[in-house]
Coordinates of C-alpha atoms in Angstrom, one line a residue:
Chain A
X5 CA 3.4 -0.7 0.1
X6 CA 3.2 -4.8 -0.9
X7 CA 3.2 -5.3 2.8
X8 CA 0.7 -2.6 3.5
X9 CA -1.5 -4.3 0.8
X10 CA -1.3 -7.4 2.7
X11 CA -2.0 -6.0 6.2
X12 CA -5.0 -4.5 4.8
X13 CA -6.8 -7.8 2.8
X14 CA -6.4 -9.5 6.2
X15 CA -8.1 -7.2 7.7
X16 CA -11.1 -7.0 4.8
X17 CA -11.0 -10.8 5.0
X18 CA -11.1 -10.3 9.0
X19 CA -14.4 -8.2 8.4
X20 CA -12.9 -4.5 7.9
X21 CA -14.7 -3.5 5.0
X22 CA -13.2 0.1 5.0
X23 CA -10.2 -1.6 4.7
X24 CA -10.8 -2.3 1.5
X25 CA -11.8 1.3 0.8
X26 CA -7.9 2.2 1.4
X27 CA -6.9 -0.5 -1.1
X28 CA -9.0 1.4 -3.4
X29 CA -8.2 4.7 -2.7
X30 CA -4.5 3.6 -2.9
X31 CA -4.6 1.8 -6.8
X32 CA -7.8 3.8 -8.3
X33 CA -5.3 6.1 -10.1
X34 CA -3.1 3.7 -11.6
X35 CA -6.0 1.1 -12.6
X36 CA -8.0 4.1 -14.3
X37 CA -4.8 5.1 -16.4
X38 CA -4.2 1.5 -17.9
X39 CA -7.8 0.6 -18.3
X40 CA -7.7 4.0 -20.7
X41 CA -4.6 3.5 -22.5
X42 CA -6.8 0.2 -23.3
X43 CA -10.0 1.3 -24.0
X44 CA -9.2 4.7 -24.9
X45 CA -12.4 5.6 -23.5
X46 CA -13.2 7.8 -20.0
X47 CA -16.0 6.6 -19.2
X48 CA -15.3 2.9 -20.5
X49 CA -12.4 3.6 -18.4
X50 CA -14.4 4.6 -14.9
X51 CA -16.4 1.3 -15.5
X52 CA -13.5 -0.9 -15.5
X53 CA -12.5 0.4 -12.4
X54 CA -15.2 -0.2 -11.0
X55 CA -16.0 -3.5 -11.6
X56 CA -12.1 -4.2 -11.1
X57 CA -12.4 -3.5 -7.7
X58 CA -16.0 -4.8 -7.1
X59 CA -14.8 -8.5 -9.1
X60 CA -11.6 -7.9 -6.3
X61 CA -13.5 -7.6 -3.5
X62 CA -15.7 -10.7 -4.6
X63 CA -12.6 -12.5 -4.9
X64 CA -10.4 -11.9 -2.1
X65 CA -10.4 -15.1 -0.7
X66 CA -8.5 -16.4 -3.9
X67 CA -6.4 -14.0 -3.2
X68 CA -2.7 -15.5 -2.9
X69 CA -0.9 -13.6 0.1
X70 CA 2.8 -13.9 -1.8
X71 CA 1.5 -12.2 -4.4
X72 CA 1.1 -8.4 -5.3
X73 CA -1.9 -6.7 -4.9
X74 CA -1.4 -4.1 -7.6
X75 CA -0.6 -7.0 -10.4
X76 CA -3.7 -8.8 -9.0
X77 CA -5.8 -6.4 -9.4
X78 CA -4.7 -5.2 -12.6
X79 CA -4.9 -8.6 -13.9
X80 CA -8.5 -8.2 -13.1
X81 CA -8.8 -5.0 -14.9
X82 CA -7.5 -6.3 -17.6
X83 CA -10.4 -8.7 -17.6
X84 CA -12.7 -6.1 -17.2
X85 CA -11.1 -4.2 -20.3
X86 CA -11.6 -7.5 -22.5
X87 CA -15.0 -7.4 -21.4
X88 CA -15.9 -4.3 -22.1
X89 CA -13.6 -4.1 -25.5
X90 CA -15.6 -7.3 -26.7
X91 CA -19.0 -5.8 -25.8
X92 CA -17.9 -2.7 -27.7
X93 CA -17.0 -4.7 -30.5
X94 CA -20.0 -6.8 -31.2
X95 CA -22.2 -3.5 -30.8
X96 CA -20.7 -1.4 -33.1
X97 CA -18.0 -0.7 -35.4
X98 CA -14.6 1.8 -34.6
X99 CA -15.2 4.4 -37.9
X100 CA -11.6 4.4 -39.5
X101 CA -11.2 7.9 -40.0
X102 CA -8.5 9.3 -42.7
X103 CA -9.6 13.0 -40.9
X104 CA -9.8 14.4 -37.8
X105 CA -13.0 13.9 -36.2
X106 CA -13.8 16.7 -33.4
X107 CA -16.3 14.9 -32.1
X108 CA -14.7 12.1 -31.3
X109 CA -12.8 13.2 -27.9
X110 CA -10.8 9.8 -28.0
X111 CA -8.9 11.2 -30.6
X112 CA -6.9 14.0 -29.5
X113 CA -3.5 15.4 -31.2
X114 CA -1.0 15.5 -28.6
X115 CA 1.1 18.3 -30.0
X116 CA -1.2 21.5 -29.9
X117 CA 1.7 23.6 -30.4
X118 CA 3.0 22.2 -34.0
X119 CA 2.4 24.2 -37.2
X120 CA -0.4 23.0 -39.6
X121 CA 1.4 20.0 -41.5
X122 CA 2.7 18.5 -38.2
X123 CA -0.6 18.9 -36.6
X124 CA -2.1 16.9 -39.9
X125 CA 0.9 14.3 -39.5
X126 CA 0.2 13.3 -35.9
X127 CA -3.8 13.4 -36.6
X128 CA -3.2 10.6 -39.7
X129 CA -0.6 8.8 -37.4
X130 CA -3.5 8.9 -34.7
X131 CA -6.2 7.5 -36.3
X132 CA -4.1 5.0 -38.5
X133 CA -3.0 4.0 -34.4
X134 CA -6.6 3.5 -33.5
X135 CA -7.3 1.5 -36.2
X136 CA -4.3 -0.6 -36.0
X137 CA -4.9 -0.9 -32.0
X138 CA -8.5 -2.0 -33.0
X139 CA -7.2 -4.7 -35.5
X140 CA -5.8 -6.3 -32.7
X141 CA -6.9 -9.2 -30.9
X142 CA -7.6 -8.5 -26.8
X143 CA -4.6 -10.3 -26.3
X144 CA -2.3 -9.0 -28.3
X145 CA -3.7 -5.5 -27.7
X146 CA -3.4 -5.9 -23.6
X147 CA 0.2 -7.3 -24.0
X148 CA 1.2 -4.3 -26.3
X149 CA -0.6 -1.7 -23.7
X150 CA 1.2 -3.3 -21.3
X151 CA 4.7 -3.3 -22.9
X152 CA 5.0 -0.4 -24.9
X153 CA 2.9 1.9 -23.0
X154 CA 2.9 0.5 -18.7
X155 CA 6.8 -0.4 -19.4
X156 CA 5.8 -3.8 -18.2
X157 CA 8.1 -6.6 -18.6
X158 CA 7.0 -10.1 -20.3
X159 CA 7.0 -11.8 -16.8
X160 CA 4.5 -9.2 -15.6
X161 CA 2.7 -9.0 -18.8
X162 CA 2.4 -12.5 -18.7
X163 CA 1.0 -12.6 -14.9
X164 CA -0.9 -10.0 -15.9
X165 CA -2.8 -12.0 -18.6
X166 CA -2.4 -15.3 -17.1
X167 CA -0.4 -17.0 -19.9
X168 CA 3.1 -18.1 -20.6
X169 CA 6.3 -15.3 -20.9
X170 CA 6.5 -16.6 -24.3
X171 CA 3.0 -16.5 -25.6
X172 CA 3.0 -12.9 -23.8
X173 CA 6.3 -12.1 -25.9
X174 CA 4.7 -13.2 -28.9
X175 CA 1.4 -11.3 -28.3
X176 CA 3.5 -8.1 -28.4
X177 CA 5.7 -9.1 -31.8
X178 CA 2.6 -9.7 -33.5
X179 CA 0.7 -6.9 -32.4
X180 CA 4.1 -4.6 -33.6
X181 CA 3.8 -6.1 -37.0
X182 CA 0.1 -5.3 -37.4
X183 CA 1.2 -1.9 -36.2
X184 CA 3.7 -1.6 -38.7
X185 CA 1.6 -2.2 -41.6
X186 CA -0.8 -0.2 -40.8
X187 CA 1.4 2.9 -39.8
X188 CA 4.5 2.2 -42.2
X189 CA 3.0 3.9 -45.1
X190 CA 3.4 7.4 -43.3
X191 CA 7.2 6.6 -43.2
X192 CA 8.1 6.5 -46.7
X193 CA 11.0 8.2 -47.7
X194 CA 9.9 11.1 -50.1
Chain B
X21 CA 27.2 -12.1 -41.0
X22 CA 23.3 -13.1 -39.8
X23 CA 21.4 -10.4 -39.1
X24 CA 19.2 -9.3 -36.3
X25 CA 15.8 -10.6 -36.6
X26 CA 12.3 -8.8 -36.1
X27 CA 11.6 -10.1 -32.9
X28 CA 15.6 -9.8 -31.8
X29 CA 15.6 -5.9 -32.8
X30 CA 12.2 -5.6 -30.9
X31 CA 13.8 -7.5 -27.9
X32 CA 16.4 -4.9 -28.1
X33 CA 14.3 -2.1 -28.6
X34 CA 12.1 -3.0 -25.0
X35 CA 15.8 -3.8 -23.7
X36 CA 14.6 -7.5 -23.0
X37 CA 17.2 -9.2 -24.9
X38 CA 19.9 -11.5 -23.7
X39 CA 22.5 -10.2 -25.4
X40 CA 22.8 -6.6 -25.4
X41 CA 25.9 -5.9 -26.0
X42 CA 26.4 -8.2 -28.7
X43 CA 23.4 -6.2 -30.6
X44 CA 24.9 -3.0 -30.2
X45 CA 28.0 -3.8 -32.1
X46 CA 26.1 -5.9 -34.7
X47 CA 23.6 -2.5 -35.5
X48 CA 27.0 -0.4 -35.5
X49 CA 28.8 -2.9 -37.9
X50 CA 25.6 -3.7 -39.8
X51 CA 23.4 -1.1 -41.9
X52 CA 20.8 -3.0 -42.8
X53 CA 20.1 -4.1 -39.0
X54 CA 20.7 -0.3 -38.2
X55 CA 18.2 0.8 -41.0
X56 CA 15.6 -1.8 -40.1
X57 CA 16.2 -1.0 -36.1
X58 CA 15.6 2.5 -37.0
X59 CA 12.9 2.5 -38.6
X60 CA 10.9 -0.1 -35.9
X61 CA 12.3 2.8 -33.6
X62 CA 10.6 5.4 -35.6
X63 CA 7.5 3.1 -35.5
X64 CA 6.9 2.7 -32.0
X65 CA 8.2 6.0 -31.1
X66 CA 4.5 7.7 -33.0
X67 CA 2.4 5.0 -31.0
X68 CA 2.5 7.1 -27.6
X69 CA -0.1 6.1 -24.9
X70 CA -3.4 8.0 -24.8
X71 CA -2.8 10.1 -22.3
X72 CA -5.3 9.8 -19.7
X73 CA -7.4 12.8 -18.2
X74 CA -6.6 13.4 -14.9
X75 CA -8.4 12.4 -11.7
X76 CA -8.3 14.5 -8.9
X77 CA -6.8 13.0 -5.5
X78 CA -10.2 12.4 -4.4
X79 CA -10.8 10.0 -7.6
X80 CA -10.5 7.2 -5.0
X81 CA -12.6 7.9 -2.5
X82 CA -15.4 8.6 -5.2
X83 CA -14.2 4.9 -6.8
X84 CA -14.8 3.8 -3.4
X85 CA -18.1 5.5 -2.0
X86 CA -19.7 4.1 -5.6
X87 CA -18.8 0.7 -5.1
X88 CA -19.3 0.1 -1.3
X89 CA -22.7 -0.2 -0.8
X90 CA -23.2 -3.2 -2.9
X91 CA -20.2 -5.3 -0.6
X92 CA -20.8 -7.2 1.7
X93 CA -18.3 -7.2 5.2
X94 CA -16.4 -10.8 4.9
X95 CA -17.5 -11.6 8.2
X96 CA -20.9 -11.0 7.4
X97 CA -20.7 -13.1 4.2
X98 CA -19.5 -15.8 6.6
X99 CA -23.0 -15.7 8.4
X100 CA -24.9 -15.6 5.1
X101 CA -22.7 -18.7 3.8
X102 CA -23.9 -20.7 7.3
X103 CA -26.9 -21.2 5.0
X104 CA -24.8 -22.5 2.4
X105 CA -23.2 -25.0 5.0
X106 CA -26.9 -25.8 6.3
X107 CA -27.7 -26.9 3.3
X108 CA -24.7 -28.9 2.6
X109 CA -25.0 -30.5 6.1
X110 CA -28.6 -31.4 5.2
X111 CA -27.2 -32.8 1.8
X112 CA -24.8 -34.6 3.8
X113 CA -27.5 -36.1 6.1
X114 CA -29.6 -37.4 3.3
X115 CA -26.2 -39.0 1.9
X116 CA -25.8 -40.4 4.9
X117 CA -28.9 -42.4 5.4
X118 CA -28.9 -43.2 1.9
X119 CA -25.5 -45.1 2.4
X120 CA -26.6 -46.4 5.6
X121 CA -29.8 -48.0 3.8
X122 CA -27.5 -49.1 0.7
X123 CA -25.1 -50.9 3.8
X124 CA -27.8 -52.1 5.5
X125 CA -29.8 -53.7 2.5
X126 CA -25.9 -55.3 1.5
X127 CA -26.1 -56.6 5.0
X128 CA -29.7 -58.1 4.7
X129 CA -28.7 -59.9 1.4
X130 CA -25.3 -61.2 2.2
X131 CA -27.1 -62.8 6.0
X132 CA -29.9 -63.7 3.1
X133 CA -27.3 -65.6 1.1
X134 CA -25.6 -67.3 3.9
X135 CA -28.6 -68.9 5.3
X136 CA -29.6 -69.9 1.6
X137 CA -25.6 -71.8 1.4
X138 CA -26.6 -73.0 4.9
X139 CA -29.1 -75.0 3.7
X140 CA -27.8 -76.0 0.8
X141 CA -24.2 -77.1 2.8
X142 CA -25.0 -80.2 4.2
X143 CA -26.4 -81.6 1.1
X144 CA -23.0 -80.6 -1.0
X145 CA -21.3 -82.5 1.8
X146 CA -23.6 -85.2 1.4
X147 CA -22.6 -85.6 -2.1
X148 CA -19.4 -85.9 -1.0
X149 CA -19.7 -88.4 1.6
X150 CA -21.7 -90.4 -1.2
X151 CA -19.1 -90.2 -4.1
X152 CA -16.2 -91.2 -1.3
X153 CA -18.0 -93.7 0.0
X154 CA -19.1 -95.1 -3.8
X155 CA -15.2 -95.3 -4.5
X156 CA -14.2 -96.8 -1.5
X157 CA -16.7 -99.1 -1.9
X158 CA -15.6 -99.8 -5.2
X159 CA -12.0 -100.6 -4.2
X160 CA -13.3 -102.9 -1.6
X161 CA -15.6 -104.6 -4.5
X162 CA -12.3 -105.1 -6.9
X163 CA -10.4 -106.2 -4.0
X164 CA -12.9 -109.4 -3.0
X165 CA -13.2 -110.1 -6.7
X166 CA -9.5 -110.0 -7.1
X167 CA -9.4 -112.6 -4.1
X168 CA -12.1 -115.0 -5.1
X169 CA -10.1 -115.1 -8.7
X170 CA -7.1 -116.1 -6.3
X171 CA -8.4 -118.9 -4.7
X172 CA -10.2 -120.1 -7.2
X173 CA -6.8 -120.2 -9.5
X174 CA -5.3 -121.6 -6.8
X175 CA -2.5 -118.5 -6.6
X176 CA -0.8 -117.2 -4.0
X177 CA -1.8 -113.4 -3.2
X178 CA 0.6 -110.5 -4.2
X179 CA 2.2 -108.1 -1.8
X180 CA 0.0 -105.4 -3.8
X181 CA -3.0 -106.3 -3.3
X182 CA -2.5 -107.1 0.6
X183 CA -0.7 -102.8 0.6
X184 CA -4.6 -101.8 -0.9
X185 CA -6.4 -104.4 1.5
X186 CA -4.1 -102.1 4.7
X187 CA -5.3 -99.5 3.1
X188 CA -8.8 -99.6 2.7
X189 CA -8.5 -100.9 6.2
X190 CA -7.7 -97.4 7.5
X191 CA -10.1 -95.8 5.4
X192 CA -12.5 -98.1 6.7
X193 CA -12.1 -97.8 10.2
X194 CA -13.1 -94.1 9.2
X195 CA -16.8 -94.6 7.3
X196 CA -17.9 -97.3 10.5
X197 CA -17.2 -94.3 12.3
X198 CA -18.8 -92.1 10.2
X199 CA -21.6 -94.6 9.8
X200 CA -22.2 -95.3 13.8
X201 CA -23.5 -92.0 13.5
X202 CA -26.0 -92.6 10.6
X203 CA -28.9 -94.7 11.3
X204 CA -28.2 -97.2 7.9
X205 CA -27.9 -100.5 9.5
X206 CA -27.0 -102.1 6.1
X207 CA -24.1 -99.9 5.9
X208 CA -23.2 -100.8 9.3
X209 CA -23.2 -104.6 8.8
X210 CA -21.7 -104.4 5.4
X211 CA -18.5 -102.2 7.0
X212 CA -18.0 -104.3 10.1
X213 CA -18.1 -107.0 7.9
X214 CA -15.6 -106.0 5.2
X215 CA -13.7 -104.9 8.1
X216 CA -13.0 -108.3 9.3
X217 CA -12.5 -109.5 6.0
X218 CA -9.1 -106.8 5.2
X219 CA -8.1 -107.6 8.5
X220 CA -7.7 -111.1 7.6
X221 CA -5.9 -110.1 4.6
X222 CA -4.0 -107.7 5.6
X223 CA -2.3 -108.9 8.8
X224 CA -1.5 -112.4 7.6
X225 CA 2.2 -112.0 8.4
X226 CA 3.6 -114.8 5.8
X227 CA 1.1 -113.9 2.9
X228 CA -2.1 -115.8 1.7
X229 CA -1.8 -118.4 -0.3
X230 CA -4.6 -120.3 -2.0
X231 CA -5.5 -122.2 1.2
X232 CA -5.9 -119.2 3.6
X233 CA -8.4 -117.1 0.9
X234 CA -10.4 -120.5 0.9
X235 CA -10.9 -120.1 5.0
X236 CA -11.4 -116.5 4.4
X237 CA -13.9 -117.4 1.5
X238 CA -15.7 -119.9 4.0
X239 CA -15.2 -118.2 7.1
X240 CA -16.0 -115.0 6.6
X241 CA -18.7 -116.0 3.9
X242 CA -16.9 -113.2 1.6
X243 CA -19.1 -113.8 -1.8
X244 CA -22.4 -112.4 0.8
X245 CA -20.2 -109.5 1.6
X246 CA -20.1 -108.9 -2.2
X247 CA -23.1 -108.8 -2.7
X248 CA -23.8 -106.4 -0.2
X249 CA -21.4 -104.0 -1.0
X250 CA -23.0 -104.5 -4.1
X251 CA -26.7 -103.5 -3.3
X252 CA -25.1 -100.8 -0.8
X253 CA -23.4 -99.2 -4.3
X254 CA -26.5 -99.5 -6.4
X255 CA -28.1 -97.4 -3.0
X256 CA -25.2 -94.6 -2.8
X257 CA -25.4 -94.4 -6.4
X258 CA -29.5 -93.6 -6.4
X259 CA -28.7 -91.2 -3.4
X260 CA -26.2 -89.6 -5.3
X261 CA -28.6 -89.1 -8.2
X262 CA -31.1 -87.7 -6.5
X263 CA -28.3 -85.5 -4.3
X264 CA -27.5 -84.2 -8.0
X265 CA -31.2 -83.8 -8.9
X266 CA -31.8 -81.5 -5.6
X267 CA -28.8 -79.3 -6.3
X268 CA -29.9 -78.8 -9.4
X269 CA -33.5 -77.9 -8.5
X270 CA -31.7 -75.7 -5.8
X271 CA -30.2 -73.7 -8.5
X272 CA -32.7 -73.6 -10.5

């Protein structure tokens, strides 16, 4: 698939625009599913693909033929994520909700199918996650994303975000012990 | 026995550590790694990723038919950056003829300059020609004094002072040279004079002895060429004031 991904942005850069539609039509998926698991938001989540690819497109000349496209253009997403995360941020403020909220479609119970003290559990342990995740600085919230939830390694994290393995290492300890603090009260021993 | 840190159990929990192995029998051996590994297990098990709602396979295309209108072919952003390049070509051009007039106006100045030092040359060497002239002169004028003291003592001359009479022979076979050119006929005279007068001196093969500078002295009539070389310094020595007073109007 790399090599496929090659072949096709020479040909984009050669003047195939449609080209560039297969590139999209190949990684839309997998760009839409991390831009959610970091914005936690569908339609946040279409935007960022969007512009992803449109900022790729723009920028395919940069483009550096040994790498991978898919990290490239996740790396951009990931850019688009920040920006959308900090425009979120400065316009309003994430309610931290001790209850579940059902009109807020972001925050879903996974386990449908649990009796009535479970179901309560994993809607505290949700909304104590989404305020923890929102604690978190973009950095530190990408890298965890990234780690805990993509199964990305701190090489690819780090590529990913542009810094060093070990400030990307440190992005995901730090974000764990913010997590912890917020979550460890639910796991108190009775 | 050290224990696992934070960052060591979470390095183990993502499987990134170095030293797997080594972990795994440290959290068997140890409870209070075990404990504190479990419950950073427990921990990151609840976080699970938002699951994302599903696209349908056409998710792509639609991704794709939003987006292309607004992109431009590469080829086609080629032809729109020729303007870009116009531009810069222009920029270049204008660069060009300013650096081309910056040269040019260098060029101006430094032929400027040269024919200003190309006036101002000859004097310099004039001053030169004056102050070597004035010293040789000078020598000459110690030399005659130094031989009318001689003969009127009565002493015979020293093998020094017939070395500096050779000398000032050679150097002034040089200024009658110099001074056939220049249209001074003092300066002529009084050279062709002296000249006679240290060739005396300084070919007599046995010495001079009190006898011979009285011949000299008569012959050659050496207390006129004195004098002359006399006047001629007080001359070279107003010419080389008013050499000195040009130069400095120059710079001025």
């Amino acid at each position: 698939m790399g090599n496929d991904d090659h072949a096709l942005v020479r040909a984009v850069l050669a003047g195939d625009k449609d080209a560039y539609g297969a590139l999209v039509t190949r990684h839309s998926q997998s760009v839409f599913r991390v831009a959610f698991r970091i914005t936690e938001n569908e339609a946040d989540a279409d935007e960022v693909v969007q512009e992803a690819f449109l900022r790729g497109y723009r920028k395919l000349e940069g483009f550096d033929a040994r790498a991978n496209f898919q990290t490239w253009i996740y790396r951009i997403a990931m850019n688009c994520a920040l920006d959308v995360l900090n425009k979120k941020k400065s316009h309003s403020v994430v309610p931290i909700s001790e209850e579940y909220d059902a009109d807020q479609p972001a925050i879903q119970p996974a386990d449908q199918s649990a009796g009535p003290d479970r179901l309560l559990l994993s809607q505290e342990i949700e909304a104590r996650r989404q305020a923890a995740m929102e604690k978190l600085t973009a950095t530190e919230r990408l890298a965890f994303v990234l780690r805990h939830m993509e199964d990305r390694s701190t090489e690819e994290i780090a590529e990913a975000l542009g810094i060093a393995p070990n400030s990307a290492k440190q992005a995901v300890f730090r974000a764990i012990q913010k997590l912890r603090q917020s979550l460890a009260p639910l796991w108190v021993k009775p | 026995m050290k224990h696992l840190t934070e960052e060591e159990l979470i390095e183990h929990y993502y499987l990134e550590d170095f030293y797997k192995a080594e972990a795994e029998l440290h959290l068997q051996a140890c409870g209070q790694c075990a404990q504190a590994y479990e419950n950073l297990g427990r921990l990151l098990g609840s976080v699970r990723a938002p699951e994302a709602p599903a696209r349908n396979a056409e998710y792509g295309a639609q991704v794709w038919q939003s987006i292309q209108g607004s992109l431009q072919p590469y080829s086609q952003k080629k032809k729109r950056f020729s303007f870009f390049w116009r531009q810069l070509a222009y920029a270049a051009a204008c660069l060009l003829v300013l650096a081309g007039a910056f040269f040019a106006g260098r060029k101006w100045e430094h032929a400027h300059t040269s024919s200003i030092a190309a006036n101002v040359e000859p004097k310099a060497k004039e001053r030169v020609v004056l102050f070597v002239l004035d010293n040789h002169l000078d020598r000459s004028e110690r030399l005659l004094v130094q031989l009318k003291h001689a003969s009127a003592d009565g002493a015979e001359i020293d093998q020094p002072l017939q070395s500096e009479a050779r000398q000032l022979l050679t150097d002034n076979r040089l200024y009658r040279q110099s001074a056939a050119h220049a249209n001074d006929p003092l300066l002529n005279a009084t050279l062709d004079h002296l000249q006679r007068v240290l060739l005396e001196v300084a070919n007599s093969p046995d010495g001079l002895n009190a006898a011979d500078l009285a011949r000299i002295e008569k012959e050659m009539n050496t207390q006129n060429l004195l004098f002359q070389i006399r006047i001629l310094r007080t001359k070279v020595a107003g010419q080389g004031t008013n050499a000195q007073a040009a130069r400095k109007g120059a710079s001025i």
